Amino acid sequence: MTDRESRFRAPSIPRDALPLAIAGIVAALLVALTCASVLWQVREALVATKNHTGWMDALLIVVGVLPLALFIPATRGLQLAIAARRSLWRKDLIAARVLTSHSNSSSWFSLGYAVFALIVAALVWFLIANNVAVGSTFFNLPLIFESFGLVARAFLTNVLIFTIAEVLILVWALIVAVARMIPGKAGQPIRLLSTIYTDAFRGLPSIITIYLIGFGLPLTGLTAPLEEFLTRTFGLQDFTVIWAIMALTLTYGAYVAEVYRAGIDSIHPSQTMAARSLGLSFAQTMRFVIIPQAIRRIIPPLLNDFIGLQKDTALVAVIGTIDAFNQAKILASNRFNLSTVTTVAFLFIAITIPQARWVDRLLERDAKRTRGAK
Amino acid sequence: MSFLEIRNVVKKYDETVTVLKGINLNVEEHQVVCLIGPSGCGKSTLLRCINGLEDITEGEIRINDDRVSGAGVDVNRLRRDVGIVFQSFNLFPHMSVLDNITLAPRQVLRLSKREAEARGMELLKRVKLEQKAKSFPDQLSGGQQQRVAIARALAMEPMVMLLDEITSALDPELVAEVLDLVRELASEGMTMLLATHEMGFAREVSSKVAFLFEGVVHEEGPPEQIFGNPTEERTRGFLKKIIEAGRM
Ligand SMILES: Nc1ncnc2c1ncn2[C@@H]1O[C@H](COP(=O)(O)OP(=O)(O)OP(=O)(O)O)[C@@H](O)[C@H]1O
Ligand SMILES: [Mg+2]
């Protein structure tokens, strides 16, 4: 029998699963002990800050029992590892391989969640360290509840700014992107203008654009007629919101124009050729053939830029707009406590997550519609 | 005067690459002319020049005694009258089959939605795909996609159709359904200029065959002459290779 033949005749022997299974058990044990110790410290901290009541003990016990669930996959990994060894002794290689694979999977599962639990425990410990200094600085619950209404109302200003800016950006950036692709010699000056604009506004930090427009434009006096008009028709007094929307539209318009351009470029030239060959003009080709296909591809990067924009609405605080961050800062300096800013942080995260899920759904639905039923 | 006249057409990509070196070719009304020749000889380039997808460097192209090449030509107008179908279908993937067909009639010819869809459904019936009107291109086989592409070009009611190797991207069993359609168009008197590697088909449907070689029409004539008794050495060599490859 040659070397090659023997290799094929002897099935491979699975690696022993026992060490990993034991590691899983040890990790589960470690997690249980760590969690118990951290929870005990939490209880002491609660007692020390006179926040402790009877039902909290019940809650702590429930939380303390939770990590024990790790023993389920860990012991299962161990049992399977032992069974795998037995099969190996019986020379049943195939059963041994199957059992080893299942055992490893169980053990890794428990190890993975052990790491997860340890990270959570470390965070909790961080919050209660130094006499709950961290916890009370960032998570002063009474203050959070008391100020929530004020901060949330100010957050509506952020929502207003980014909603209007997003609508404007969608249109403005498309104009800039298409301007940059106009063909022919006659289109050259327009292409040049568009290039200069995107280069300039992508380079400018948005905080500087906001600052220059928000303080500078009103100083020039050029905007007085507009301000008068807005006051007369809408009763608007605080114009900083308008400057903020303008500045953010200019800044993010440059980013989104590049996203559009990448999307348009990603559509194969044969699509343009096919559309033009039917007699459609450049504009009709863009509108009916290229842009609808490009839009589908740019939705994820577009959302990325829009989330960036939403976060940057916090920068309007520099020109004195009372947005959520500015309001929270005022409250924080009155109370020597940052918990109000924590509220703002959570509000920003809370609006981002549903948008991400919505885009996922949108893309999935579109894929189902146009692709074959594969 | 012929219906379509190609006179001394030269096409250069950059300064250095000359693909077409003085093409002369006439197509009469209701004629089917086949372009044959080795890969890279410029068949696709010539077809793209005819409907203005490429500018020509020298020479001129005339349709119905109207110059359709050079500066000042309304290419959008020209392309209404000159349909082209490509090797790779190039359907619009985000639109249903029917929308693919009605887009240009509605936007370019300004037909109403009802009129355009009625015309579209009629054409789909013709290419035997009326059940697929609501499907999307990715849900069709290659042969079906190519038939939709032909219907899409026909929807503009062109005076001449340019077909660029429309069966080259298809599996062998799908070629027949597309060729049947072209045969039908030919029998109805549609003027066509087609580049093809299907020599048997070319021999059967064409009124004239032109052999393109090194940027010029090396030999042209009725199919019996080109395939049966070619006078030029190069033509013979090319056909011999085709026969050896089992494509005739
Ligand atoms: N955009 C371009 N820029 C530069 N060269 C090009 C371009 N398009 C085509 N060519 C060159 O022109 C020549 C002719 O190309 P063409 O596509 O017309 O050939 P063809 O006869 O259709 O070949 P095939 O039978 O393979 O389709 C080729 O050598 C090709 O490399
Ligand atoms: Mg070709």
XYZ file of C-alpha atoms and ligand atoms in Angstrom:
654
model
C 0.000 0.000 0.000
C 1.446 3.347 -0.966
C 1.461 6.328 1.320
C -1.320 7.985 -0.696
C -3.633 5.002 -0.489
C -3.157 4.575 3.249
C -4.080 8.170 3.754
C -7.421 7.656 2.123
C -8.179 4.370 3.813
C -7.622 5.599 7.357
C -10.306 8.124 8.316
C -8.964 11.062 10.273
C -9.130 10.768 14.051
C -10.941 13.724 15.661
C -9.064 15.925 18.105
C -9.927 15.305 21.731
C -12.816 17.594 22.752
C -12.249 17.202 26.502
C -9.817 20.117 27.147
C -12.151 22.598 25.490
C -15.146 21.178 27.376
C -13.268 21.562 30.672
C -12.376 25.138 29.741
C -16.088 25.751 29.168
C -16.953 24.476 32.653
C -14.183 26.534 34.254
C -15.369 29.652 32.429
C -18.953 29.097 33.569
C -17.714 28.723 37.145
C -15.650 31.902 36.872
C -18.599 33.842 35.503
C -20.910 32.632 38.265
C -18.421 33.705 40.969
C -17.649 37.077 39.344
C -21.312 37.917 38.877
C -22.152 36.978 42.450
C -19.345 39.181 43.752
C -20.267 42.156 41.561
C -23.940 41.854 42.496
C -23.004 41.792 46.169
C -21.058 45.031 45.681
C -24.056 46.506 43.879
C -26.186 45.691 46.897
C -23.685 47.315 49.244
C -23.564 50.409 47.078
C -27.354 50.602 47.093
C -27.403 50.324 50.873
C -24.674 52.960 51.195
C -26.558 55.434 48.974
C -29.803 54.672 50.821
C -31.440 53.513 47.618
C -31.944 49.989 48.830
C -35.442 48.502 49.107
C -36.708 44.961 49.536
C -37.712 44.187 45.939
C -34.193 45.023 44.775
C -32.833 41.952 46.552
C -35.280 39.805 44.610
C -34.163 41.436 41.375
C -30.493 40.957 42.261
C -31.064 37.280 42.980
C -32.802 36.794 39.654
C -29.917 38.513 37.859
C -27.483 36.429 39.877
C -29.134 33.175 38.780
C -28.999 34.133 35.096
C -25.262 33.410 34.558
C -25.815 29.878 35.959
C -27.554 29.091 32.667
C -24.043 28.946 31.200
C -23.630 25.558 32.891
C -26.216 24.063 30.519
C -24.136 24.261 27.326
C -20.916 23.776 29.299
C -22.002 20.457 30.853
C -23.503 19.366 27.569
C -20.122 19.973 25.938
C -18.516 17.887 28.656
C -20.973 15.004 28.291
C -20.506 14.952 24.535
C -16.737 15.059 24.884
C -16.855 12.020 27.184
C -19.210 10.210 24.821
C -16.822 11.005 21.951
C -13.942 9.401 23.864
C -16.045 6.285 24.463
C -16.864 6.018 20.773
C -13.193 6.321 19.974
C -12.398 3.409 22.325
C -15.072 1.391 20.522
C -13.289 2.371 17.265
C -16.485 4.004 15.997
C -14.719 6.883 14.240
C -17.714 8.432 12.534
C -19.748 8.674 15.749
C -16.681 10.096 17.495
C -16.315 12.781 14.860
C -19.977 13.790 15.074
C -19.898 13.890 18.904
C -16.646 15.864 18.938
C -18.074 18.417 16.569
C -21.227 18.867 18.674
C -19.182 19.002 21.864
C -16.889 21.708 20.459
C -19.832 23.737 19.303
C -21.455 23.607 22.768
C -18.201 24.470 24.514
C -17.481 27.448 22.256
C -21.041 28.653 22.781
C -20.592 28.679 26.554
C -17.122 30.258 26.270
C -18.487 32.998 24.029
C -21.274 33.913 26.403
C -18.854 33.701 29.316
C -16.800 36.489 27.738
C -20.000 38.445 27.126
C -21.064 38.073 30.780
C -17.608 39.084 32.040
C -17.697 42.271 29.949
C -21.135 43.157 31.331
C -19.923 42.454 34.879
C -16.878 44.687 34.308
C -19.124 47.533 33.115
C -21.372 47.199 36.127
C -18.345 47.189 38.390
C -17.093 50.361 36.652
C -20.430 52.068 37.373
C -20.374 51.309 41.090
C -16.643 51.831 41.616
C -15.459 54.637 43.877
C -18.695 54.862 45.828
C -20.880 54.762 42.711
C -19.074 57.871 41.438
C -19.392 56.836 37.796
C -22.984 55.765 38.190
C -24.167 58.961 39.806
C -22.221 61.204 37.430
C -23.660 59.706 34.267
C -26.802 57.914 35.407
C -28.442 60.015 38.067
C -31.919 58.562 37.537
C -33.949 61.212 39.401
C -32.267 63.960 37.373
C -32.752 62.025 34.115
C -36.480 61.610 34.762
C -36.934 65.159 35.915
C -35.142 66.723 32.920
C -36.312 64.279 30.269
C -39.208 66.413 29.044
C -37.029 69.463 28.532
C -34.251 67.566 26.762
C -36.662 65.598 24.581
C -38.426 68.779 23.493
C -35.084 70.327 22.589
C -34.290 67.154 20.668
C -37.213 67.978 18.387
C -35.087 70.881 17.141
C -32.429 68.368 16.087
C -35.096 66.277 14.392
C -36.448 69.336 12.602
C -32.990 70.354 11.409
C -32.000 66.971 10.055
C -35.351 66.145 8.448
C -35.441 69.356 6.453
C -31.729 69.114 5.668
C -32.116 65.507 4.442
C -34.882 66.420 2.010
C -32.858 69.351 0.686
C -29.712 67.236 0.455
C -31.408 64.492 -1.570
C -32.311 67.018 -4.254
C -29.265 69.268 -4.051
C -26.708 66.447 -4.099
C -28.382 64.853 -7.108
C -28.121 68.128 -8.997
C -24.442 68.410 -8.082
C -23.722 64.784 -9.030
C -25.467 64.965 -12.397
C -23.824 68.331 -13.102
C -20.507 66.630 -12.685
C -21.358 64.035 -15.334
C -22.829 66.254 -18.049
C -21.079 65.134 -21.227
C -19.440 67.192 -23.925
C -17.349 70.325 -24.166
C -20.266 72.624 -23.359
C -20.673 70.874 -20.017
C -17.091 71.595 -18.923
C -17.711 74.772 -16.875
C -20.588 73.090 -15.046
C -18.472 70.020 -14.327
C -15.720 72.292 -13.011
C -18.077 74.194 -10.703
C -19.453 70.983 -9.298
C -15.958 69.596 -8.676
C -14.812 72.730 -6.870
C -17.908 72.721 -4.668
C -17.557 69.086 -3.595
C -13.828 69.455 -2.937
C -14.338 72.594 -0.854
C -17.229 71.462 1.289
C -15.926 67.981 1.907
C -12.705 69.528 3.105
C -14.321 72.055 5.436
C -15.047 70.745 8.937
C -18.814 71.023 9.417
C -18.412 72.875 12.721
C -16.553 75.646 10.877
C -19.171 75.835 8.115
C -21.894 76.098 10.740
C -19.962 78.753 12.630
C -19.155 80.844 9.568
C -22.674 80.687 8.154
C -24.477 80.952 11.489
C -22.530 83.992 12.707
C -21.188 85.387 9.466
C -24.226 85.578 7.191
C -26.399 87.578 9.636
C -23.451 89.944 10.230
C -23.278 90.830 6.537
C -26.823 92.098 6.699
C -27.567 90.388 3.392
C -30.009 88.054 5.086
C -32.141 90.777 6.678
C -34.909 90.634 4.038
C -35.144 86.861 4.433
C -35.292 87.175 8.202
C -38.013 89.780 7.957
C -39.994 87.592 5.596
C -39.721 84.565 7.892
C -40.793 86.582 10.895
C -43.766 88.028 9.069
C -45.054 84.801 7.543
C -44.092 82.166 10.109
C -43.559 84.266 13.212
C -40.042 82.838 13.383
C -37.707 84.526 15.863
C -34.751 82.165 16.150
C -33.006 82.078 12.770
C -30.081 79.970 13.882
C -32.059 76.886 12.884
C -32.208 78.182 9.309
C -28.436 78.805 9.185
C -27.826 75.397 10.678
C -29.948 73.702 8.013
C -28.165 75.685 5.303
C -24.698 74.855 6.599
C -25.452 71.159 7.054
C -27.068 70.940 3.605
C -23.968 72.444 2.014
C -21.591 70.169 3.905
C -23.477 66.903 3.568
C -24.642 67.799 0.048
C -21.008 67.449 -0.987
C -20.696 64.018 0.629
C -23.978 62.743 -0.737
C -23.145 64.058 -4.225
C -20.102 61.789 -4.175
C -22.264 58.884 -3.025
C -24.659 59.534 -5.899
C -21.757 59.760 -8.331
C -20.302 56.462 -7.170
C -23.745 54.898 -7.547
C -24.202 56.277 -11.047
C -20.695 55.173 -12.026
C -21.432 51.672 -10.785
C -24.162 51.173 -13.389
C -22.600 49.486 -16.406
C -22.193 51.767 -19.451
C -24.128 49.244 -21.537
C -27.269 50.469 -19.755
C -26.626 54.005 -20.958
C -25.874 52.673 -24.432
C -29.117 50.687 -24.515
C -31.170 53.666 -23.343
C -29.537 56.123 -25.728
C -29.921 53.673 -28.603
C -33.689 53.819 -28.091
C -33.613 57.572 -28.636
C -33.746 58.663 -24.985
C -31.846 61.875 -24.253
C -29.076 62.138 -21.645
C -31.537 63.561 -19.125
C -34.174 60.893 -19.811
C -31.538 58.165 -19.585
C -30.438 59.495 -16.205
C -33.960 59.874 -14.897
C -35.533 56.609 -16.002
C -32.646 54.169 -16.331
C -29.489 55.126 -14.455
C -30.634 56.956 -11.316
C -33.369 54.449 -10.332
C -30.782 51.670 -10.446
C -28.128 53.758 -8.716
C -30.502 54.734 -5.878
C -30.966 51.100 -4.899
C -27.219 50.655 -4.572
C -26.544 53.849 -2.659
C -29.183 53.454 0.036
C -26.742 51.917 2.571
C -23.972 54.535 2.132
C -26.660 57.212 1.990
C -28.004 56.106 5.370
C -24.446 56.235 6.654
C -24.115 59.873 5.649
C -27.543 60.700 7.012
C -26.667 59.211 10.396
C -23.511 61.324 10.293
C -25.668 64.349 9.557
C -28.081 63.550 12.369
C -25.220 63.368 14.839
C -23.726 66.594 13.515
C -26.921 68.443 14.370
C -25.456 68.498 17.876
C -22.829 70.915 16.531
C -25.404 73.664 16.061
C -24.935 74.373 19.763
C -21.941 76.515 18.721
C -24.203 79.126 17.152
C -26.555 79.129 20.118
C -29.416 77.006 18.816
C -31.176 75.408 21.764
C -30.939 71.812 20.557
C -30.893 68.774 22.806
C -27.166 68.979 23.490
C -27.206 72.681 24.292
C -30.228 72.226 26.590
C -28.544 69.270 28.293
C -25.340 71.250 28.753
C -27.236 74.079 30.414
C -28.955 71.639 32.757
C -25.671 69.816 33.411
C -23.823 72.942 34.456
C -26.696 73.992 36.709
C -26.676 70.626 38.478
C -22.988 69.687 38.270
C -24.035 66.374 36.759
C -23.754 64.922 33.261
C -26.793 62.653 33.344
C -28.782 64.988 31.092
C -26.115 64.570 28.412
C -26.479 60.810 28.795
C -30.132 61.257 27.882
C -29.085 63.018 24.663
C -26.640 60.208 23.892
C -29.395 57.622 24.242
C -31.799 59.675 22.134
C -29.311 59.774 19.262
C -28.722 56.030 19.447
C -32.440 55.363 19.725
C -33.279 57.144 16.469
C -30.445 55.473 14.551
C -31.365 51.844 15.162
C -34.848 51.830 13.579
C -33.464 53.555 10.488
C -30.850 50.870 10.005
C -33.466 48.107 10.324
C -35.837 49.924 7.972
C -33.161 50.161 5.279
C -32.393 46.446 5.670
C -36.067 45.651 5.136
C -36.321 47.972 2.158
C -33.362 46.377 0.389
C -34.620 42.883 1.105
C -38.036 43.655 -0.325
C -36.590 45.181 -3.469
C -34.274 42.221 -3.976
C -37.227 39.847 -3.721
C -39.226 41.821 -6.252
C -36.686 42.065 -9.069
C -34.669 38.895 -8.623
C -35.845 35.507 -9.749
C -37.616 33.265 -7.258
C -34.361 31.452 -6.528
C -29.186 55.805 -54.188
C -29.479 53.081 -51.608
C -31.536 53.144 -48.431
C -28.483 52.977 -46.186
C -25.160 54.099 -47.608
C -21.884 53.762 -45.786
C -19.181 55.719 -47.593
C -15.480 55.525 -46.800
C -16.133 55.317 -43.083
C -13.004 55.536 -40.949
C -13.144 55.060 -37.181
C -10.205 55.724 -34.908
C -10.110 55.122 -31.185
C -7.466 57.576 -29.933
C -4.979 58.665 -32.569
C -3.303 55.317 -32.854
C -6.019 52.645 -33.109
C -7.790 52.629 -36.454
C -10.572 50.066 -36.341
C -12.447 50.917 -39.534
C -10.235 51.921 -42.470
C -12.684 53.037 -45.124
C -15.838 50.941 -45.118
C -18.130 51.050 -48.139
C -21.438 49.229 -47.937
C -24.951 49.724 -49.255
C -28.164 48.277 -47.840
C -31.372 48.472 -49.885
C -34.817 48.620 -48.367
C -36.163 45.183 -47.284
C -32.700 43.690 -47.657
C -31.044 41.600 -44.971
C -27.293 42.133 -44.984
C -24.991 39.985 -42.877
C -21.615 41.162 -41.616
C -19.176 38.352 -41.042
C -15.543 38.414 -40.117
C -13.058 37.429 -37.437
C -13.434 38.649 -33.873
C -12.188 42.201 -33.437
C -12.549 43.155 -37.116
C -14.940 45.964 -36.232
C -18.447 44.593 -36.811
C -19.840 45.947 -33.543
C -18.026 49.235 -34.040
C -19.584 49.698 -37.479
C -23.092 49.002 -36.168
C -22.606 51.423 -33.272
C -21.423 54.114 -35.698
C -24.558 53.726 -37.804
C -26.911 54.740 -35.028
C -24.618 57.366 -33.601
C -23.459 55.568 -30.456
C -19.916 56.239 -31.743
C -18.706 59.209 -33.758
C -16.972 58.393 -37.015
C -13.613 59.955 -37.815
C -13.972 60.269 -41.593
C -16.480 59.467 -44.309
C -20.230 59.650 -44.086
C -23.318 57.560 -43.456
C -26.596 58.340 -45.239
C -30.068 56.993 -44.612
C -32.793 57.805 -47.142
C -30.364 60.253 -48.715
C -30.043 62.173 -45.436
C -26.634 62.495 -43.875
C -26.785 60.958 -40.380
C -23.119 61.236 -39.366
C -21.035 64.189 -38.275
C -21.824 67.394 -36.412
C -25.318 68.789 -36.171
C -27.143 65.496 -36.540
C -30.029 64.981 -34.137
C -28.913 61.619 -32.789
C -32.034 61.144 -30.689
C -34.120 61.535 -33.844
C -31.819 59.206 -35.802
C -32.041 56.511 -33.157
C -35.826 56.425 -33.323
C -35.479 55.182 -36.883
C -32.524 52.863 -36.351
C -33.102 50.086 -33.821
C -30.185 48.137 -32.370
C -30.091 44.897 -30.389
C -26.970 43.933 -28.509
C -25.214 40.677 -27.785
C -25.758 41.092 -24.043
C -29.485 42.063 -24.158
C -28.962 45.130 -21.923
C -32.515 45.102 -20.596
C -33.221 47.509 -17.734
C -33.181 45.242 -14.674
C -35.299 47.508 -12.456
C -38.251 47.544 -14.844
C -40.792 44.903 -15.747
C -40.677 43.438 -19.232
C -43.587 45.592 -20.354
C -42.042 48.747 -18.875
C -38.790 47.972 -20.703
C -40.722 47.985 -23.950
C -42.953 51.009 -23.283
C -40.292 53.353 -21.844
C -39.016 54.746 -25.143
C -42.415 54.931 -26.915
C -43.794 56.870 -23.974
C -40.834 59.180 -23.353
C -39.554 59.649 -26.896
C -42.632 59.191 -29.086
C -44.893 60.628 -26.376
C -47.462 57.859 -26.686
C -50.000 57.631 -23.882
C -49.567 54.844 -21.334
C -52.553 52.995 -22.829
C -51.325 53.213 -26.396
C -47.771 52.259 -25.462
C -48.920 49.273 -23.423
C -51.257 48.100 -26.151
C -48.380 48.228 -28.608
C -46.109 46.550 -26.068
C -48.523 43.676 -25.460
C -48.919 43.166 -29.194
C -45.154 42.920 -29.585
C -44.896 40.568 -26.636
C -47.498 38.347 -28.262
C -45.366 38.411 -31.361
C -42.290 37.222 -29.518
C -44.519 34.751 -27.624
C -43.907 36.262 -24.187
C -47.244 37.867 -23.349
C -47.378 35.892 -20.071
C -44.092 37.464 -18.989
C -45.221 41.089 -19.271
C -45.080 41.618 -15.500
C -41.858 39.663 -14.945
C -38.476 41.260 -14.405
C -35.538 40.571 -16.743
C -33.612 38.543 -14.152
C -36.536 36.120 -13.999
C -36.242 35.236 -17.717
C -33.961 32.880 -19.624
C -31.338 34.351 -21.950
C -33.394 33.557 -25.038
C -36.472 35.175 -23.532
C -34.459 38.250 -22.552
C -33.130 38.609 -26.072
C -36.639 38.342 -27.513
C -37.749 41.103 -25.150
C -34.793 43.202 -26.305
C -35.888 42.712 -29.925
C -39.458 43.653 -29.011
C -38.130 46.726 -27.218
C -36.300 47.865 -30.345
C -39.320 47.102 -32.562
C -41.580 49.196 -30.329
C -40.014 52.317 -31.818
C -41.097 51.095 -35.275
C -37.629 51.601 -36.729
C -36.921 51.753 -40.449
C -33.897 49.509 -40.066
C -32.729 47.092 -37.382
C -29.091 46.513 -36.476
C -28.482 43.192 -34.754
C -25.081 42.708 -33.133
C -24.376 39.008 -32.608
C -27.630 38.624 -30.796
C -27.266 34.885 -30.254
C -23.614 34.781 -29.137
C -24.396 34.940 -25.441
C -27.064 32.233 -25.603
C -26.930 28.529 -24.831
C -27.210 26.488 -28.038
C -30.757 25.309 -27.335
C -31.931 28.921 -26.972
C -30.405 30.161 -30.229
C -33.190 28.737 -32.401
C -36.014 30.672 -30.745
C -34.233 33.967 -31.359
C -33.225 33.117 -34.916
C -36.802 32.086 -35.717
C -37.896 35.553 -34.709
C -35.284 37.216 -36.940
C -36.296 34.960 -39.822
C -39.889 36.073 -39.343
C -38.869 39.737 -39.366
C -36.895 39.160 -42.549
C -39.852 37.529 -44.267
C -41.992 40.527 -43.346
C -39.586 42.775 -45.176
C -37.773 44.438 -42.249
C -34.521 46.004 -43.404
C -31.741 44.526 -41.288
C -27.999 44.686 -40.937
C -26.686 41.961 -38.711
C -23.316 40.899 -37.418
C -23.246 37.183 -36.817
C -21.141 34.094 -36.313
C -24.068 31.836 -37.281
C -22.955 31.123 -40.841
C -25.765 28.689 -41.627
C -28.289 31.292 -40.604
C -26.517 34.039 -42.539
C -26.551 31.890 -45.663
C -30.258 31.225 -45.264
C -31.719 34.673 -44.538
C -29.390 37.182 -46.112
C -29.730 38.968 -49.420
C -26.096 39.983 -49.207
C -23.081 38.991 -47.130
C -20.157 41.298 -46.410
C -16.866 39.920 -45.164
C -15.089 42.456 -42.960
C -11.361 42.095 -42.613
C -8.724 44.493 -41.274
C -11.129 47.418 -41.237
C -12.457 47.162 -44.787
C -15.174 45.193 -46.590
C -12.893 42.613 -48.098
C -15.504 40.869 -50.174
C -19.243 41.158 -50.592
C -21.869 39.386 -52.610
C -24.873 37.118 -52.491
C -24.610 34.340 -49.906
C -24.246 31.608 -52.514
C -21.136 33.316 -53.823
C -19.517 34.148 -50.467
C -20.154 30.770 -48.897
C -20.058 28.641 -52.066
C -17.398 30.225 -54.177
C -15.491 33.042 -52.472
C -13.016 34.798 -54.717
C -10.727 36.212 -52.044
C -8.036 34.204 -50.314
C -8.823 35.719 -46.881
C -12.511 34.901 -47.158
C -11.699 31.303 -47.937
C -9.309 31.139 -45.008
C -11.884 32.564 -42.623
C -14.632 30.218 -43.779
C -12.298 27.251 -43.553
C -11.632 28.061 -39.890
C -15.353 28.383 -39.250
C -16.032 24.989 -40.815
C -13.231 23.430 -38.786
C -14.784 24.900 -35.632
C -18.006 23.120 -36.596
C -20.090 26.258 -36.865
C -21.388 25.717 -40.380
N -13.861 51.888 -26.838
C -12.806 51.340 -27.479
N -11.578 51.881 -27.343
C -10.511 51.350 -27.999
N -10.587 50.281 -28.805
C -11.782 49.699 -28.984
C -12.956 50.196 -28.332
N -14.005 49.425 -28.688
C -13.514 48.493 -29.532
N -12.188 48.656 -29.711
C -11.323 47.854 -30.590
O -11.899 47.848 -31.864
C -11.726 46.613 -32.492
C -13.056 46.155 -33.062
O -13.962 45.868 -32.031
P -15.421 45.328 -32.314
O -16.070 45.133 -31.009
O -16.076 46.228 -33.277
O -15.107 43.946 -32.995
P -16.136 42.832 -33.496
O -15.895 42.640 -34.923
O -17.507 43.181 -33.072
O -15.627 41.568 -32.720
P -16.481 40.373 -32.094
O -16.804 39.467 -33.216
O -15.545 39.745 -31.110
O -17.671 40.985 -31.452
C -11.174 45.656 -31.459
O -9.805 45.448 -31.759
C -11.305 46.406 -30.179
O -10.215 46.134 -29.340
Mg -18.885 42.462 -31.602
